[in-house]
PDB file of C-alpha atoms in Angstrom:
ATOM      1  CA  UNK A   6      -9.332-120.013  13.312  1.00 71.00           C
ATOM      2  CA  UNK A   7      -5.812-119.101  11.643  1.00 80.00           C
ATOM      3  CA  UNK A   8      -3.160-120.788  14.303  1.00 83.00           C
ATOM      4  CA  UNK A   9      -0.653-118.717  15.750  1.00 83.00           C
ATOM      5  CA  UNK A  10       2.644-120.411  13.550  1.00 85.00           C
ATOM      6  CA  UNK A  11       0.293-119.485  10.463  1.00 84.00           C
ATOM      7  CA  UNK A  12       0.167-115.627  11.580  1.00 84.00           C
ATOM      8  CA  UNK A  13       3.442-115.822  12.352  1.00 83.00           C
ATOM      9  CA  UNK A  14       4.210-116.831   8.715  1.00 86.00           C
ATOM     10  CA  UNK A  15       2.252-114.921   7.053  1.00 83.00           C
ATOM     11  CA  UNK A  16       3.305-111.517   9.607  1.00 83.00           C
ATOM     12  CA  UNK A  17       7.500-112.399   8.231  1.00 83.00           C
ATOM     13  CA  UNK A  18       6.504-112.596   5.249  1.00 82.00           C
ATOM     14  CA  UNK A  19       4.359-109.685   4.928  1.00 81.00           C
ATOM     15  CA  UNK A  20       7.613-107.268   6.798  1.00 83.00           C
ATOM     16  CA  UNK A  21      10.157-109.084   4.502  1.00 79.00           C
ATOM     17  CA  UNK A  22       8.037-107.504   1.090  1.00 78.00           C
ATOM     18  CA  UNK A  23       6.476-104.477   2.158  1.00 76.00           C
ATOM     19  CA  UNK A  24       7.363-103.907   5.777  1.00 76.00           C
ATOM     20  CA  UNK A  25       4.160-103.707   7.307  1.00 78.00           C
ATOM     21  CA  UNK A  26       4.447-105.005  10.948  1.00 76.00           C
ATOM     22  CA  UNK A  27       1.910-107.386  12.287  1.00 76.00           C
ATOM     23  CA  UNK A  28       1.610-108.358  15.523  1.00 72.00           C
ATOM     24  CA  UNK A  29       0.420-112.206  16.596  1.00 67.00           C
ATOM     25  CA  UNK A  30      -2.786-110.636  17.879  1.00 70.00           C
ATOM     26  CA  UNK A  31      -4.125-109.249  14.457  1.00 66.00           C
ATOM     27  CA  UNK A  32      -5.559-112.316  13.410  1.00 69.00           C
ATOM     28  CA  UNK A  33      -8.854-110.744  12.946  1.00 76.00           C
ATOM     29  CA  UNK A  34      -7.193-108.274  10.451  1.00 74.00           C
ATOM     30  CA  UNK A  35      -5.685-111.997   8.552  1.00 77.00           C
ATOM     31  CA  UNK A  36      -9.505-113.339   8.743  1.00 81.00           C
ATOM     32  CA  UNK A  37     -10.999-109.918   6.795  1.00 82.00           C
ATOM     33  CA  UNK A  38      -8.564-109.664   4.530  1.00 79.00           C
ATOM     34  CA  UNK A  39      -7.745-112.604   3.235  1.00 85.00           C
ATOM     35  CA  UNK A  40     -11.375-114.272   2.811  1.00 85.00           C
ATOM     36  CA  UNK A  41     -11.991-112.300  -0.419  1.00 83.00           C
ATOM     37  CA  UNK A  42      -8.246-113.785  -1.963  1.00 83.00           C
ATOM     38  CA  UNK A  43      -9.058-117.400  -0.726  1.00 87.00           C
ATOM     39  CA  UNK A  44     -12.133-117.621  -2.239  1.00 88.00           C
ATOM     40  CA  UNK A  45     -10.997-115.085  -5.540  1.00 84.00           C
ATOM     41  CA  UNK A  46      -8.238-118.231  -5.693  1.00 86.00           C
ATOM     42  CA  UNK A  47     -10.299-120.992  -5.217  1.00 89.00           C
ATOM     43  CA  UNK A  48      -9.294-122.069  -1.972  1.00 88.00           C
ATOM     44  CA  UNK A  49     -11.627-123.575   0.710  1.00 90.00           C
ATOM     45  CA  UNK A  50     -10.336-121.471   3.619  1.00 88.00           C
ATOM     46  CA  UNK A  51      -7.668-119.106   4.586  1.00 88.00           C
ATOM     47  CA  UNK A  52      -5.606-121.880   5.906  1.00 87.00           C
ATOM     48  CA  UNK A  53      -5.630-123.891   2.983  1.00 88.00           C
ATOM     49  CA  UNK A  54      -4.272-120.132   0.994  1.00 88.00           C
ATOM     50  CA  UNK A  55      -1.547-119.927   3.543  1.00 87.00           C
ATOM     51  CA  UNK A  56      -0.794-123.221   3.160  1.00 88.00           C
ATOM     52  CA  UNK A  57      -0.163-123.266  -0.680  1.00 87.00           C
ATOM     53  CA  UNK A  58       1.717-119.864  -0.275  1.00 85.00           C
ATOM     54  CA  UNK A  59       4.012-122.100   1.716  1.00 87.00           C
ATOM     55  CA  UNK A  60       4.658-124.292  -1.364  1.00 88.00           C
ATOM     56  CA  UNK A  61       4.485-122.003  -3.799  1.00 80.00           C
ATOM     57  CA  UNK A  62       8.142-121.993  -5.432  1.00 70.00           C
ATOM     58  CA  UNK A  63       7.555-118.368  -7.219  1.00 71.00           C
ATOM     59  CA  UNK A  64       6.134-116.450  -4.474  1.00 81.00           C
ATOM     60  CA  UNK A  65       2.799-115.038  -6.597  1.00 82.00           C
ATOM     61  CA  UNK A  66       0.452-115.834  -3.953  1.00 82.00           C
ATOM     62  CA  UNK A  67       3.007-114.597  -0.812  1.00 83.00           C
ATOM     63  CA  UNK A  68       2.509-111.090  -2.872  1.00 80.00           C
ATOM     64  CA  UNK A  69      -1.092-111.316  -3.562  1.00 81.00           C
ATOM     65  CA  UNK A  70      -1.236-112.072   0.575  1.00 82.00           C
ATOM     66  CA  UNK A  71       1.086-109.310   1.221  1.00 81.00           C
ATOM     67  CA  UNK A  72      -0.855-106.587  -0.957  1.00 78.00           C
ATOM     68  CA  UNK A  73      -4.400-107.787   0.439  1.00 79.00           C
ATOM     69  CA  UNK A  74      -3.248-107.141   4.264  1.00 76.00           C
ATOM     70  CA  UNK A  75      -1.400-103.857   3.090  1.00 74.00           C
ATOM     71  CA  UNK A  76      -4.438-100.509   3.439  1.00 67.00           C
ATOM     72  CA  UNK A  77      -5.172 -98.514   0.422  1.00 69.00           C
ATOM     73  CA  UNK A  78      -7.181 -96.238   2.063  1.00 71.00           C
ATOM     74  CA  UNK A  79      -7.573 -93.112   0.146  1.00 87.00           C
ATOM     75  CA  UNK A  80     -10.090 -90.854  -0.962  1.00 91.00           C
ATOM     76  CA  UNK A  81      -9.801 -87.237  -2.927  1.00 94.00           C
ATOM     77  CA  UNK A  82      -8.428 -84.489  -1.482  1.00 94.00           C
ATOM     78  CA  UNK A  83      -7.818 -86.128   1.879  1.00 92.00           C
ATOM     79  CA  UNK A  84      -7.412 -84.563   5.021  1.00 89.00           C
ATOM     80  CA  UNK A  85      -7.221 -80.880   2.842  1.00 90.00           C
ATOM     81  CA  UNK A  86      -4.367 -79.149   5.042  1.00 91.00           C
ATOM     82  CA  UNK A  87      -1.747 -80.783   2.408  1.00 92.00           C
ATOM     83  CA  UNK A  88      -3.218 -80.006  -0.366  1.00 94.00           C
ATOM     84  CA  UNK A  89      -3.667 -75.812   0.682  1.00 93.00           C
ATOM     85  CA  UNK A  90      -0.251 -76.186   2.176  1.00 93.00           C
ATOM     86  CA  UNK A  91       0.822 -77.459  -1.217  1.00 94.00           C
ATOM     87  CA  UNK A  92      -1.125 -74.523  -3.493  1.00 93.00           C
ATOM     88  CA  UNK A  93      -0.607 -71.926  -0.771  1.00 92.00           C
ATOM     89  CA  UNK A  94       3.044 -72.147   0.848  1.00 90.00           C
ATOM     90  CA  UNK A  95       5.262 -74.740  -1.700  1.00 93.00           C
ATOM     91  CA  UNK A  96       3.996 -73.522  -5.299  1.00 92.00           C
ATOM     92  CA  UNK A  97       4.222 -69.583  -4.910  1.00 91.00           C
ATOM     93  CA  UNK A  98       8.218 -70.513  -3.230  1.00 92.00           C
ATOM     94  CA  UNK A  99       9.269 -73.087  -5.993  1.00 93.00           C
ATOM     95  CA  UNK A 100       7.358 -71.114  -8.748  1.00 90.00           C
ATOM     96  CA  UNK A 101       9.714 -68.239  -7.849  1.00 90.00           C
ATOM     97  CA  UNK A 102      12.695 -70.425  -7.341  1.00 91.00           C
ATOM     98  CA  UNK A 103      12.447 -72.404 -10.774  1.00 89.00           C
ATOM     99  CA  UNK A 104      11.025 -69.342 -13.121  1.00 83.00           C
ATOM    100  CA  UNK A 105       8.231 -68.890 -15.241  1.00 74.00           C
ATOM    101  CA  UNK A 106       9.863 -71.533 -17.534  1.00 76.00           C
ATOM    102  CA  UNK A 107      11.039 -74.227 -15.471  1.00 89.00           C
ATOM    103  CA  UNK A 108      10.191 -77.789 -14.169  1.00 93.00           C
ATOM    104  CA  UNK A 109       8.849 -79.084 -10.639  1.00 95.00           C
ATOM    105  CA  UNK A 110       8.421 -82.420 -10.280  1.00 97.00           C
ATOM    106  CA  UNK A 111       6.256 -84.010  -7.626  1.00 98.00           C
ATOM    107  CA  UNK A 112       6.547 -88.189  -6.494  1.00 98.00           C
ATOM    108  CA  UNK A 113       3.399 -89.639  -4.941  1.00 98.00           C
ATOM    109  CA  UNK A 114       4.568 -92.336  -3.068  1.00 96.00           C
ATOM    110  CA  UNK A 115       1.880 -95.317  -2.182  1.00 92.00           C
ATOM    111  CA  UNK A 116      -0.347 -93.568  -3.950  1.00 94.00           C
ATOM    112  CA  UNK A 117      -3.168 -96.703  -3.792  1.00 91.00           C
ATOM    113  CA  UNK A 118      -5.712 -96.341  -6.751  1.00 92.00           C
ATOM    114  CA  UNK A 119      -4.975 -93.057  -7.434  1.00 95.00           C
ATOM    115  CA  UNK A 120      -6.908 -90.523  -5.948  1.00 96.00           C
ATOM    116  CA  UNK A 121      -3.841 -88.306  -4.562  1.00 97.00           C
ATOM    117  CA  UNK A 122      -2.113 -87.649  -7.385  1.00 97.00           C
ATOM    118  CA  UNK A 123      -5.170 -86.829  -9.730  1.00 98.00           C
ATOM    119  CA  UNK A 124      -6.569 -84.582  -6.751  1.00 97.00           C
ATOM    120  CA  UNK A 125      -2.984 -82.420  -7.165  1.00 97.00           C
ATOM    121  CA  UNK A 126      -3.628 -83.102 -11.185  1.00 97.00           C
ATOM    122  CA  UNK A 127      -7.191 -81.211 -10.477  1.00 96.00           C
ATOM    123  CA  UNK A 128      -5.753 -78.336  -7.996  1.00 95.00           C
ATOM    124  CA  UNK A 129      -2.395 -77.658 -10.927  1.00 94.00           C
ATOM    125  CA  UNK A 130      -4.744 -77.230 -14.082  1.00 93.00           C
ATOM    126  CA  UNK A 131      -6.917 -74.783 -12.043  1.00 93.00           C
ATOM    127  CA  UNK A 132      -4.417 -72.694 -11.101  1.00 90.00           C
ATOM    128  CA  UNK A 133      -2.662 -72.880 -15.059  1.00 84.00           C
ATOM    129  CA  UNK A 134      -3.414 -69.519 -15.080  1.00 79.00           C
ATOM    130  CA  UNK A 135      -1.055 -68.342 -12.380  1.00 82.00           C
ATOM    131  CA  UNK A 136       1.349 -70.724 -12.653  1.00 81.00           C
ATOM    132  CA  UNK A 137       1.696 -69.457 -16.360  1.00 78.00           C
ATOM    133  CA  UNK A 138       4.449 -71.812 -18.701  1.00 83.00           C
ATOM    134  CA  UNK A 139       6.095 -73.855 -15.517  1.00 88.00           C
ATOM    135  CA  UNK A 140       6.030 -77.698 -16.716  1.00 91.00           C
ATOM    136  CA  UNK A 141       4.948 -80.146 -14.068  1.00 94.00           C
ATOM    137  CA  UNK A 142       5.431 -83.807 -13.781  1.00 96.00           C
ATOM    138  CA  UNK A 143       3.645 -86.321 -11.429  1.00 98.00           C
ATOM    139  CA  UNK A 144       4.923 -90.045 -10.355  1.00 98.00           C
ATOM    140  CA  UNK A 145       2.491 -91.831  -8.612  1.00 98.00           C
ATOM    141  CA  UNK A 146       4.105 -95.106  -7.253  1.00 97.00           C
ATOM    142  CA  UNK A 147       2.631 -98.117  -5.203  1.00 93.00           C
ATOM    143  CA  UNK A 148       3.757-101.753  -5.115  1.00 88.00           C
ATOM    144  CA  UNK A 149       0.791-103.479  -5.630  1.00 86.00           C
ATOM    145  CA  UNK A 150      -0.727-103.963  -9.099  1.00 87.00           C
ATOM    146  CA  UNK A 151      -3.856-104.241  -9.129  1.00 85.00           C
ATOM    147  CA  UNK A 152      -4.667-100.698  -7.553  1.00 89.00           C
ATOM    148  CA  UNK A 153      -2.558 -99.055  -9.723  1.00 93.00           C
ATOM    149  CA  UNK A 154      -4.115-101.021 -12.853  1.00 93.00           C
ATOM    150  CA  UNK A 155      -7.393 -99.239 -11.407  1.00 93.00           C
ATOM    151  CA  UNK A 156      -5.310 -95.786 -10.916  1.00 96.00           C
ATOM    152  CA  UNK A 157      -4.486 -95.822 -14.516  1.00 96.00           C
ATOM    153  CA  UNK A 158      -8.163 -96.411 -15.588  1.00 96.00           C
ATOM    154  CA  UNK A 159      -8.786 -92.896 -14.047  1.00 96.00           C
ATOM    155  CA  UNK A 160     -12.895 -94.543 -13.260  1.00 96.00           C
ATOM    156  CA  UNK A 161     -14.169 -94.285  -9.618  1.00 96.00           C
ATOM    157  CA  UNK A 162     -17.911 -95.052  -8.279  1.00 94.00           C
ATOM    158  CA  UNK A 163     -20.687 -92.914  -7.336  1.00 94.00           C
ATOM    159  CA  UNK A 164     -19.783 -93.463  -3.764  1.00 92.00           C
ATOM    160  CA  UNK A 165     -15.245 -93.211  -4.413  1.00 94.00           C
ATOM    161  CA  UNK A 166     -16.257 -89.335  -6.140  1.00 94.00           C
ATOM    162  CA  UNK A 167     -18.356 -88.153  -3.428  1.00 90.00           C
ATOM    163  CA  UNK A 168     -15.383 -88.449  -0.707  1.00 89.00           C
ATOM    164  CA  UNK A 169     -13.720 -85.042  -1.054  1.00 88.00           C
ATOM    165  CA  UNK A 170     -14.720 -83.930  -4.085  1.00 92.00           C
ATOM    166  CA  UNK A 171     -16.550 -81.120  -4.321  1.00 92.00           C
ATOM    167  CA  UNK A 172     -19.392 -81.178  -7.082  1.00 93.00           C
ATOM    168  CA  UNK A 173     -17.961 -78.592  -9.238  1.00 94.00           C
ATOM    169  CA  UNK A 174     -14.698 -80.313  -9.301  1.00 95.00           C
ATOM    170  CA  UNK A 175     -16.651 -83.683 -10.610  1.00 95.00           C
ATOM    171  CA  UNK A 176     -18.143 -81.947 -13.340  1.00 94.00           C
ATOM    172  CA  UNK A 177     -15.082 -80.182 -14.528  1.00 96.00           C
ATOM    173  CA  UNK A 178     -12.588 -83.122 -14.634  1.00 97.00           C
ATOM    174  CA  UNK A 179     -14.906 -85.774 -14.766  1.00 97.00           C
ATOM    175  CA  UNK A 180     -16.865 -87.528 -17.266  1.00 96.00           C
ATOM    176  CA  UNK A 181     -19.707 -89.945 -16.293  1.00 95.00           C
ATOM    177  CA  UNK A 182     -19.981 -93.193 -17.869  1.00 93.00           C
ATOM    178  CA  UNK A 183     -23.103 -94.896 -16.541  1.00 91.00           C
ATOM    179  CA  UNK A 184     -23.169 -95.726 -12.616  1.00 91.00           C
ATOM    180  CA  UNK A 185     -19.182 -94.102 -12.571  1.00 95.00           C
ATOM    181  CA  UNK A 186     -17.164 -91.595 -13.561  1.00 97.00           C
ATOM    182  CA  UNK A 187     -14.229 -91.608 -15.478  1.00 97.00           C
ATOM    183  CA  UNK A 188     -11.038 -88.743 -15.240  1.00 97.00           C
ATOM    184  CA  UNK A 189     -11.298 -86.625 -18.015  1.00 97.00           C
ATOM    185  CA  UNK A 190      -8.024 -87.307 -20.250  1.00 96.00           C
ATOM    186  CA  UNK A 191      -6.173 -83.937 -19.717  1.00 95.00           C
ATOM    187  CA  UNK A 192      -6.289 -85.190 -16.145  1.00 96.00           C
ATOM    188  CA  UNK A 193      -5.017 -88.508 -16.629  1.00 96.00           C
ATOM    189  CA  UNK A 194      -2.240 -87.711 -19.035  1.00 96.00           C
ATOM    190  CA  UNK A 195      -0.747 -85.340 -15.689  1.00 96.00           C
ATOM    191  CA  UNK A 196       0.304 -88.759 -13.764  1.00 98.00           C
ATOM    192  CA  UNK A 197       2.553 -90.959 -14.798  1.00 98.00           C
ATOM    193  CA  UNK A 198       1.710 -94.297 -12.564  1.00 98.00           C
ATOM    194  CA  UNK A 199       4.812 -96.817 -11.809  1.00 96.00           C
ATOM    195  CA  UNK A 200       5.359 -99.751  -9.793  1.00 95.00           C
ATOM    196  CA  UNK A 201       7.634 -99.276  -6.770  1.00 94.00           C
ATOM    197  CA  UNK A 202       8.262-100.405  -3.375  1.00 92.00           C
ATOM    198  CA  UNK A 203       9.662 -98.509  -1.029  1.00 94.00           C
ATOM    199  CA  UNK A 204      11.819-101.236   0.446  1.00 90.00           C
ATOM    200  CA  UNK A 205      13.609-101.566  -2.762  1.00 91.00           C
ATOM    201  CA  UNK A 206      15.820 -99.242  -4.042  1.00 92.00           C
ATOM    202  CA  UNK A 207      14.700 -96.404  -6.037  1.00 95.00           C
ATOM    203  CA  UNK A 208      17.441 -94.044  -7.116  1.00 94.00           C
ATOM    204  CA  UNK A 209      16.960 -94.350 -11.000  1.00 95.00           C
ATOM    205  CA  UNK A 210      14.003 -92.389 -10.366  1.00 96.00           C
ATOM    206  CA  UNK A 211      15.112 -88.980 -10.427  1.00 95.00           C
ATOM    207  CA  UNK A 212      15.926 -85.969  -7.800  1.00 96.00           C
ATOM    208  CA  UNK A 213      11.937 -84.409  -6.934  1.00 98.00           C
ATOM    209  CA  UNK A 214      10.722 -81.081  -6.147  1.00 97.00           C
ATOM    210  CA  UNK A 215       8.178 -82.518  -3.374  1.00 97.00           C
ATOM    211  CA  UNK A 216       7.225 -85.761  -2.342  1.00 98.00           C
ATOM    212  CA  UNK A 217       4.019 -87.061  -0.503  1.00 97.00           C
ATOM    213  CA  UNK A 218       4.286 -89.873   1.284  1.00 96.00           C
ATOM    214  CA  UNK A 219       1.388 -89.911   3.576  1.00 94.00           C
ATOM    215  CA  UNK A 220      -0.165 -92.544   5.619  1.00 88.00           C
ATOM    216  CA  UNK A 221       2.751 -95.343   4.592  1.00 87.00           C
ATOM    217  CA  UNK A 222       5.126 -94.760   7.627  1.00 89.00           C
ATOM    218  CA  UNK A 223       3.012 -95.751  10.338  1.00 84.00           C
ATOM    219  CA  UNK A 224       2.849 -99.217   9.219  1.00 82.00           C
ATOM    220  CA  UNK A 225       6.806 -99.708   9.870  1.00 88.00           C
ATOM    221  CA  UNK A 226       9.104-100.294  12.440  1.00 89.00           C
ATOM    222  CA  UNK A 227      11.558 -97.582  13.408  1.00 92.00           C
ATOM    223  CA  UNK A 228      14.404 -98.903  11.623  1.00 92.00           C
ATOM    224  CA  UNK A 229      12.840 -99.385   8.469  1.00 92.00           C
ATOM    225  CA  UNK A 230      11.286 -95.965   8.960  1.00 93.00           C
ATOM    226  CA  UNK A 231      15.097 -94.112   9.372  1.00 95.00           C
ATOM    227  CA  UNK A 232      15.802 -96.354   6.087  1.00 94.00           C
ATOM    228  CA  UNK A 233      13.143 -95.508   3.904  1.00 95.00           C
ATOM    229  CA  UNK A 234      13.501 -91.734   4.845  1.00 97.00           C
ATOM    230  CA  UNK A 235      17.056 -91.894   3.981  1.00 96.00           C
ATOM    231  CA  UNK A 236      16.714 -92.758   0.686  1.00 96.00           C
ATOM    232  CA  UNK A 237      13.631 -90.437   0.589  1.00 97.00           C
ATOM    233  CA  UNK A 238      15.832 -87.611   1.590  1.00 97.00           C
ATOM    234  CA  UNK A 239      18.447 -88.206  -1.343  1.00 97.00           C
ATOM    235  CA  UNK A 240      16.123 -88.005  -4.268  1.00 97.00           C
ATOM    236  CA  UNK A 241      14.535 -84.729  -2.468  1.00 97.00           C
ATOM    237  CA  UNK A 242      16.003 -81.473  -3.935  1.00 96.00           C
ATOM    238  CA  UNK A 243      17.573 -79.286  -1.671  1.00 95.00           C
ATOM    239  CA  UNK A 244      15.475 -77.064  -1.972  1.00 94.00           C
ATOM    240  CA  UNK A 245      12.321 -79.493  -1.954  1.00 96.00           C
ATOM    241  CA  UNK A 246      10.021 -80.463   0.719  1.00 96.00           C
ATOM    242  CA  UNK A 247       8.290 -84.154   2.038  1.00 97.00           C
ATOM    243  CA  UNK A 248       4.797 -83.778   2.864  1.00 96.00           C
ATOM    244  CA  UNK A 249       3.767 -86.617   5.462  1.00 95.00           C
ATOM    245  CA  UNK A 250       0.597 -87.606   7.275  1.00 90.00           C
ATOM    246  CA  UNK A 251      -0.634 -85.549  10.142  1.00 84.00           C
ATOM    247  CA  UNK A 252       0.382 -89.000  12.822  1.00 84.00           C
ATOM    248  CA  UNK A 253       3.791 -89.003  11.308  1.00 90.00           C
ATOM    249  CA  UNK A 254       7.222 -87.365  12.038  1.00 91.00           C
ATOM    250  CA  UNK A 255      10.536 -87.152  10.906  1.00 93.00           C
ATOM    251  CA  UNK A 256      11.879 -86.529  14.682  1.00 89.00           C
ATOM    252  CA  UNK A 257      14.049 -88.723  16.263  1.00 91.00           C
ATOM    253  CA  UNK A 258      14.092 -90.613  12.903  1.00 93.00           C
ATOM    254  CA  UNK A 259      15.929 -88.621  10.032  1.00 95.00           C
ATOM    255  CA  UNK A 260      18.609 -85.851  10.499  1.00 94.00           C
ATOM    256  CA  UNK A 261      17.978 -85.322   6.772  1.00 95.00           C
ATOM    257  CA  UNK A 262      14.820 -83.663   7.291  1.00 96.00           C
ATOM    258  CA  UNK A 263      13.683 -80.447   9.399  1.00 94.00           C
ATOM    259  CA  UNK A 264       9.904 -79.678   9.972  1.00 92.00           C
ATOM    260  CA  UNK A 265       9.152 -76.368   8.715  1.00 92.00           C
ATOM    261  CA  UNK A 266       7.902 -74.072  11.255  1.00 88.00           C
ATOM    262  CA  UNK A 267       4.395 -73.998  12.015  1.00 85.00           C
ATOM    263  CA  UNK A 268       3.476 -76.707   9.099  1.00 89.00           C
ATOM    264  CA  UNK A 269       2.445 -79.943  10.607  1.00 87.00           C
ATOM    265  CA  UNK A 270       3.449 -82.670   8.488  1.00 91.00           C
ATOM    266  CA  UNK A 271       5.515 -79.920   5.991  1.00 94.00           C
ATOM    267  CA  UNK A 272       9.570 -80.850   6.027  1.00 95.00           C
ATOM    268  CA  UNK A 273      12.451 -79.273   4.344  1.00 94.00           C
ATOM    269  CA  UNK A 274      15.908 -80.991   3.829  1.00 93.00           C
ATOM    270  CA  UNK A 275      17.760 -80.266   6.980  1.00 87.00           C
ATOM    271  CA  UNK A 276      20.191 -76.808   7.349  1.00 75.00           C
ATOM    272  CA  UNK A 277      18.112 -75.153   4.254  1.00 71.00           C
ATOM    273  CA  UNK A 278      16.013 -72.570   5.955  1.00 55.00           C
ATOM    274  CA  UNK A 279      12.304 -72.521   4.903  1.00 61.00           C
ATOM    275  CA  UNK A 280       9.267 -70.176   6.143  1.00 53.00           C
ATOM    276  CA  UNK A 281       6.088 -69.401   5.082  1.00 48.00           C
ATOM    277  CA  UNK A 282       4.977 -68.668   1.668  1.00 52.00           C
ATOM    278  CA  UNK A 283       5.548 -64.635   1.433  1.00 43.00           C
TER     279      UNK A 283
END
């Protein structure tokens, strides 16, 4: 049984790198998710983990604890509505605003092992031939390492392809390679994969056309929420838009954002008027 100073520990620890908040009562959540990394390390229990994370002068296995408790949950084409509000209301509006020639560039932010970006990757080369010469580029960021080492591999199980994709999808941008299947290269060479935490700062990346960032806010606190959209809101375009998950809102927490009307989870940059696609 993890003690309660030990939770504690690991719970400041955890906020301080990636701001998830964990309450003294999710020791359950500690036992799960941190069996796999004690043993992975060689450690006889949890405790004895926690313990050497205590001594350890160069914080690798505070991080490896931190990006085990944090949820990659993610699956292709999840939850749909962003993805038609995406193909259906932003590209026909930016498509017109930037010209058959220009540039939109979309951020994926905690984008886990990959499966959000490469699901837009999918949806922009099938629609090539309406979207005609516009150039797009896709950042996928997360902070923790190893799922984005698997992101960049592009190779998902039987069981990873099955959520949300629908068959003719996996046999058009997929190639199988025994018991998986592996993103076909035209796919892969869409998404350019980073390392970035949201905590830290992030302006050298670039002003962006639309940003997901779905799923991440729920696991802050309000104030590092109002942060984090802040800087969200300064490397949005004016004209751009932040697509969020369907639990999460921008009210009460950013005056940099407005929700577009009648689009749950759509949000424009505050005093720029945006309405449906026409």
């Amino acid at each position: 049984m993890i003690s309660t100073d030990d939770i504690k520990f690991v719970a400041e620890q955890a906020y301080k790198r990636s701001g998830l908040v964990l309450s003294t009562d999710k020791g359950y959540l500690l036992e799960s998710r941190l069996a796999p990394l004690a043993r992975a390390e060689g450690f006889p229990s949890i405790e004895a983990l926690i313990g050497a994370a205590k001594r350890d002068p160069n914080d690798r296995i505070l991080w490896q604890i931190t990006e085990a408790l944090a949820t990659h949950e993610t699956f292709f084409f999840r939850d749909n509505t962003p993805f038609d509000l995406f193909k259906q209301e932003i590209l026909p509006v930016l498509s017109r605003a930037r010209g058959a020639s220009g540039s939109i560039r979309i951020w994926c932010a905690a984008c886990s092992s990959g499966q959000e970006p490469y699901s837009l990757a999918m949806m922009l080369e099938e629609e090539r031939a309406r979207i005609g010469n516009l150039r797009f580029e896709i950042v996928a960021t997360d902070m923790a390492p190893r799922v984005l080492e698997k992101a960049k591999a592009g190779v998902y199980s039987q069981f990873e392809v099955q959520r949300g994709l629908a068959i003719q999808r996996l046999v058009q941008h997929f190639e199988q390679q025994g018991d998986q299947w592996r993103i076909k290269p035209n796919i892969r060479a869409m998404v350019n994969f980073q390392k970035q935490n949201l905590l830290e700062n992030f302006s050298n990346m670039g002003s962006f056309d639309v940003i997901f960032c779905r799923n991440v806010l729920i696991y802050f606190d309000a104030d590092t929420k109002k942060r984090v959209l802040s800087r969200l809101a300064a490397q949005t375009a004016p004209d751009g838009y932040l697509i969020m998950g369907a639990a999460e809102t921008v009210v009460g927490l950013s005056q940099d954002y407005a929700p577009v009307e009648g689009r749950r989870g759509l949000y424009g940059k505050a005093g720029v008027a945006k309405s449906a696609a026409a």
